[in-house]
Coordinates of C-alpha atoms in Angstrom, one line a residue:
M1 CA 140.1 99.1 163.0
T2 CA 143.0 97.9 165.0
S3 CA 144.4 94.8 167.1
S4 CA 146.9 93.8 169.2
H5 CA 147.6 90.6 168.9
T6 CA 147.0 89.4 164.8
D7 CA 149.6 89.5 162.0
C8 CA 147.9 90.4 158.8
H9 CA 146.3 87.3 156.6
F10 CA 148.1 88.1 153.9
C11 CA 151.8 89.3 154.3
L12 CA 152.1 88.7 157.7
Q13 CA 152.7 91.8 159.0
P14 CA 151.9 92.1 162.7
L15 CA 148.7 94.2 163.1
R16 CA 149.5 96.0 167.0
G17 CA 148.1 99.1 166.6
R18 CA 147.7 99.3 163.1
K19 CA 144.2 99.5 161.2
Y20 CA 142.9 96.9 159.4
A21 CA 140.0 94.6 157.4
L22 CA 137.9 91.8 158.3
R23 CA 137.1 89.9 155.4
D24 CA 135.8 86.1 155.3
E25 CA 137.0 85.9 158.9
N26 CA 140.1 86.8 157.7
A27 CA 142.3 90.3 159.4
Y28 CA 144.1 92.2 156.4
C29 CA 146.3 95.5 156.6
V30 CA 144.7 98.0 154.4
P31 CA 147.7 97.5 151.6
C32 CA 147.0 94.6 151.2
Y33 CA 143.1 94.6 151.7
D34 CA 143.2 97.7 148.8
S35 CA 145.1 95.3 146.4
L36 CA 143.6 91.7 147.1
Y37 CA 140.0 93.1 146.8
A38 CA 139.0 97.2 146.4
N39 CA 136.9 98.0 143.0
P40 CA 138.1 99.9 140.6
C41 CA 136.0 102.7 140.5
E42 CA 133.9 102.8 137.3
E43 CA 134.1 106.8 136.4
C44 CA 137.8 107.6 138.0
K45 CA 139.3 104.0 137.7
Q46 CA 141.6 103.8 140.5
P47 CA 140.6 101.5 143.6
I48 CA 137.9 102.1 146.1
E49 CA 139.9 101.5 148.9
C50 CA 138.4 100.4 152.0
S51 CA 139.0 103.9 153.9
S52 CA 136.1 105.1 151.2
K53 CA 132.8 104.8 150.6
D54 CA 132.1 101.8 147.6
L55 CA 128.6 103.3 146.2
A56 CA 127.5 100.3 144.1
Y57 CA 124.5 99.7 141.6
K58 CA 124.2 97.0 138.6
G59 CA 127.5 95.3 139.8
R60 CA 129.8 98.2 138.8
H61 CA 131.4 100.2 141.7
W62 CA 131.7 104.3 141.9
H63 CA 133.8 106.8 144.6
E64 CA 131.1 108.4 146.7
G65 CA 132.9 112.2 144.4
C66 CA 132.7 109.9 141.7
F67 CA 129.1 108.8 141.3
R68 CA 127.8 111.7 139.1
C69 CA 125.5 112.0 136.3
A70 CA 127.9 112.0 132.8
K71 CA 125.5 114.4 132.1
C72 CA 125.2 118.1 134.5
R73 CA 128.0 116.2 136.9
R74 CA 125.6 116.9 139.8
S75 CA 126.1 114.7 142.2
L76 CA 123.5 111.5 142.7
V77 CA 124.1 110.8 145.8
E78 CA 120.7 109.6 147.8
K79 CA 119.0 111.1 144.4
P80 CA 117.2 108.9 141.9
F81 CA 118.8 108.8 139.1
A82 CA 117.8 107.0 135.6
A83 CA 120.5 104.4 133.5
K84 CA 121.1 104.8 129.9
D85 CA 122.9 102.0 128.5
E86 CA 124.5 102.0 131.8
V87 CA 125.1 105.8 131.6
L88 CA 124.1 107.2 134.6
L89 CA 121.9 110.6 134.4
C90 CA 119.8 112.5 136.8
T91 CA 116.1 112.6 136.3
E92 CA 116.5 116.2 134.5
C93 CA 119.2 115.3 132.0
Y94 CA 117.6 112.2 131.3
S95 CA 113.7 113.5 130.9
D96 CA 115.5 116.1 128.6
E97 CA 117.3 113.3 126.7
Y98 CA 115.4 110.5 126.3
S99 CA 111.6 111.0 127.7
S100 CA 108.8 111.2 125.9
K101 CA 106.8 114.9 125.2
C102 CA 103.6 115.4 125.2
F103 CA 101.5 115.5 122.1
H104 CA 98.9 118.0 123.5
C105 CA 101.3 120.9 125.6
Q106 CA 105.3 119.5 124.2
K107 CA 105.9 119.5 127.7
T108 CA 108.4 116.2 129.3
I109 CA 106.7 113.5 129.9
M110 CA 109.0 112.8 133.7
P111 CA 110.0 109.5 134.7
G112 CA 107.5 107.5 137.0
S113 CA 105.0 109.6 135.7
R114 CA 101.7 107.7 134.0
K115 CA 101.7 108.5 130.5
M116 CA 98.8 107.4 127.8
E117 CA 99.9 106.0 124.5
F118 CA 97.2 106.7 121.2
K119 CA 98.1 106.4 118.0
G120 CA 101.5 106.7 118.0
S121 CA 102.3 108.8 119.9
S122 CA 102.5 110.0 124.1
W123 CA 100.7 112.3 126.7
H124 CA 100.2 113.5 130.0
E125 CA 97.3 111.8 131.6
S126 CA 96.3 115.0 132.9
C127 CA 96.3 116.4 128.8
F128 CA 94.4 112.8 127.2
V129 CA 90.8 115.2 127.5
C130 CA 87.7 115.2 125.3
Q131 CA 88.2 118.1 123.2
H132 CA 84.1 119.2 123.7
C133 CA 83.7 118.3 127.9
Q134 CA 87.5 118.4 129.2
Q135 CA 86.9 115.3 130.4
P136 CA 90.3 112.7 131.5
L137 CA 90.0 109.8 127.9
G138 CA 91.7 107.7 130.4
T139 CA 90.6 103.7 128.2
K140 CA 87.3 105.3 127.2
P141 CA 86.1 104.7 124.0
L142 CA 87.0 107.9 122.0
I143 CA 86.8 109.6 118.7
T144 CA 89.0 111.4 116.7
K145 CA 88.3 114.4 114.4
D146 CA 90.4 116.8 112.6
N147 CA 93.1 115.3 114.9
E148 CA 91.0 116.2 117.8
N149 CA 90.1 113.3 120.4
Y150 CA 86.0 113.5 121.7
C151 CA 84.1 110.8 124.3
V152 CA 81.8 109.4 122.3
P153 CA 78.7 111.2 123.5
C154 CA 80.7 114.9 122.7
F155 CA 81.5 113.6 119.5
E156 CA 77.8 111.7 118.5
K157 CA 76.5 115.3 119.7
Q158 CA 78.7 117.7 117.9
F159 CA 79.2 115.5 114.7
A160 CA 77.3 112.4 114.1
H161 CA 74.0 112.2 111.6
H162 CA 71.3 110.8 113.1
C163 CA 69.1 108.4 110.7
Y164 CA 66.4 109.5 109.3
A165 CA 64.4 105.9 109.0
C166 CA 65.1 105.1 113.2
K167 CA 66.5 108.6 114.5
K168 CA 69.3 106.7 115.9
V169 CA 73.1 107.7 115.5
I170 CA 74.9 106.3 112.1
T171 CA 78.3 105.5 114.0
S172 CA 80.3 104.3 110.7
G173 CA 78.6 103.2 106.7
G174 CA 75.6 105.2 106.0
V175 CA 73.8 105.6 103.2
A176 CA 72.8 109.2 101.6
Y177 CA 69.6 109.9 100.0
H178 CA 67.5 113.5 99.6
D179 CA 70.3 114.8 101.3
Q180 CA 69.4 112.7 104.8
P181 CA 71.8 110.5 105.8
W182 CA 69.9 106.6 106.5
H183 CA 71.3 103.6 108.3
Q184 CA 72.5 101.0 105.6
E185 CA 69.6 98.6 107.1
C186 CA 67.2 101.3 107.4
F187 CA 67.6 101.8 103.9
V188 CA 65.1 99.4 102.5
C189 CA 62.3 99.9 99.8
A190 CA 58.5 101.0 100.8
G191 CA 57.0 97.9 99.6
C192 CA 58.7 94.6 100.5
K193 CA 61.2 96.3 103.3
T194 CA 64.2 94.6 101.2
Q195 CA 67.2 96.3 101.9
L196 CA 68.7 98.7 99.3
S197 CA 72.2 99.5 99.8
R198 CA 73.5 97.6 96.9
Q199 CA 70.7 97.3 94.4
R200 CA 69.2 99.6 92.0
F201 CA 66.3 101.5 93.3
I202 CA 63.5 104.1 91.9
S203 CA 62.4 107.3 93.9
K204 CA 58.1 107.8 94.6
D205 CA 56.9 110.7 96.6
E206 CA 60.1 111.1 98.2
Y207 CA 60.1 106.9 99.2
P208 CA 62.4 104.7 97.6
Y209 CA 61.2 101.3 95.9
C210 CA 62.9 98.3 94.1
V211 CA 62.1 98.0 91.0
D212 CA 59.4 95.1 91.1
C213 CA 57.6 97.3 93.8
F214 CA 57.5 100.6 91.8
S215 CA 56.7 98.6 88.8
K216 CA 53.6 96.7 91.4
F217 CA 52.7 99.6 92.4
H218 CA 53.4 102.7 90.5
A219 CA 54.7 102.1 87.0
K220 CA 52.2 102.7 84.0
K221 CA 50.6 99.7 82.5
C222 CA 51.2 99.0 78.6
A223 CA 47.7 99.5 76.6
A224 CA 48.1 96.3 74.9
C225 CA 49.7 94.1 77.0
K226 CA 48.6 95.8 80.0
K227 CA 51.9 95.0 81.8
P228 CA 54.1 97.4 83.7
I229 CA 56.7 99.5 82.1
A230 CA 59.7 98.9 83.8
A231 CA 61.0 102.7 84.9
L232 CA 64.9 101.9 84.5
G233 CA 67.0 104.0 82.1
G234 CA 66.5 102.9 79.2
T235 CA 63.8 101.5 78.7
K236 CA 61.5 102.6 76.0
Y237 CA 58.2 103.5 75.4
I238 CA 55.8 105.5 74.0
S239 CA 53.1 107.9 75.4
L240 CA 49.7 109.5 74.1
E241 CA 47.6 111.6 75.5
E242 CA 47.0 109.2 79.3
R243 CA 48.1 106.0 77.3
Q244 CA 51.4 105.1 77.4
W245 CA 53.2 101.4 75.3
H246 CA 56.0 99.5 75.5
G247 CA 57.6 100.0 72.4
E248 CA 57.7 96.7 71.0
C249 CA 53.7 96.4 71.8
F250 CA 52.6 99.8 69.7
S251 CA 51.9 98.9 66.6
C252 CA 48.9 99.0 64.3
T253 CA 44.9 97.7 66.6
K254 CA 44.1 96.2 62.8
C255 CA 47.2 94.8 61.1
S256 CA 49.8 94.8 64.0
V257 CA 52.8 96.4 61.9
S258 CA 55.5 98.5 64.3
L259 CA 53.4 101.5 64.0
V260 CA 57.9 103.2 66.1
G261 CA 58.6 106.3 63.5
Q262 CA 55.9 106.5 61.7
E263 CA 52.3 108.0 61.1
F264 CA 49.6 106.8 62.4
L265 CA 45.9 107.4 63.3
T266 CA 43.6 107.8 66.0
R267 CA 40.2 106.4 66.3
Q268 CA 38.6 106.1 69.1
D269 CA 41.1 103.8 71.4
D270 CA 42.7 102.1 68.2
I271 CA 45.8 103.6 67.0
L272 CA 46.0 102.8 63.3
C273 CA 48.7 102.6 60.6
H274 CA 48.0 105.1 57.6
N275 CA 47.0 102.3 55.4
C276 CA 44.2 100.5 57.3
G277 CA 43.3 104.2 58.8
S278 CA 42.3 105.0 55.3
A279 CA 41.0 102.5 54.0

């Protein structure tokens, strides 16, 4: 602007007929204003004179012609841009350099667009879908199998095992018995209903029994002491026709000598050692 009645506040030279600039209500000739107040340009380091347009960003200043992308050198004036380590980049260059790549399509996830994070990888929202039904997963519960993501209903329909007892889905753990899956809490003794997943059991007619119940309901009875013969491996017993004995109970009916590994004779329901049988 020009004035015909004031002097420069700094050099005191008349401003009549000259351009000048105002600062804090004081008038300065252009040379004094530029030397006192012009901001240095971040790009070219030259002062941004009052006759030039001063573009500012976070306390830094640029000439209009110097306000460019640091990589492709395109002008950023009135265009969206991003800053990385104080370097200005257009959105395309910033995306190429720093933006995440979608795990599914491997394309750049542009700044400002919504992205999903899962197991350390980034996804476009539109790419983060159930592998089976193709519906967006968003923040819904999901299950991963062979690096593919599934919503819970689709996973259960496609892959989940159903408990042989209650027919419901087994979501974790489980017990395999006779090639059938069971919930741990459903795998119980057919007699007393005690859970069997952490104890030994015996199978009978496709049903599992705890040792006590099996002995009570199904174990063979010793012909001598009438007590059950435990069915666990390692228990020694002797079988003769329709009768069984504990090893320690298999003895001569008359003299009680052990007959295990010895010759013996039978007389009706008695078993006798060779001496007693010959007497």
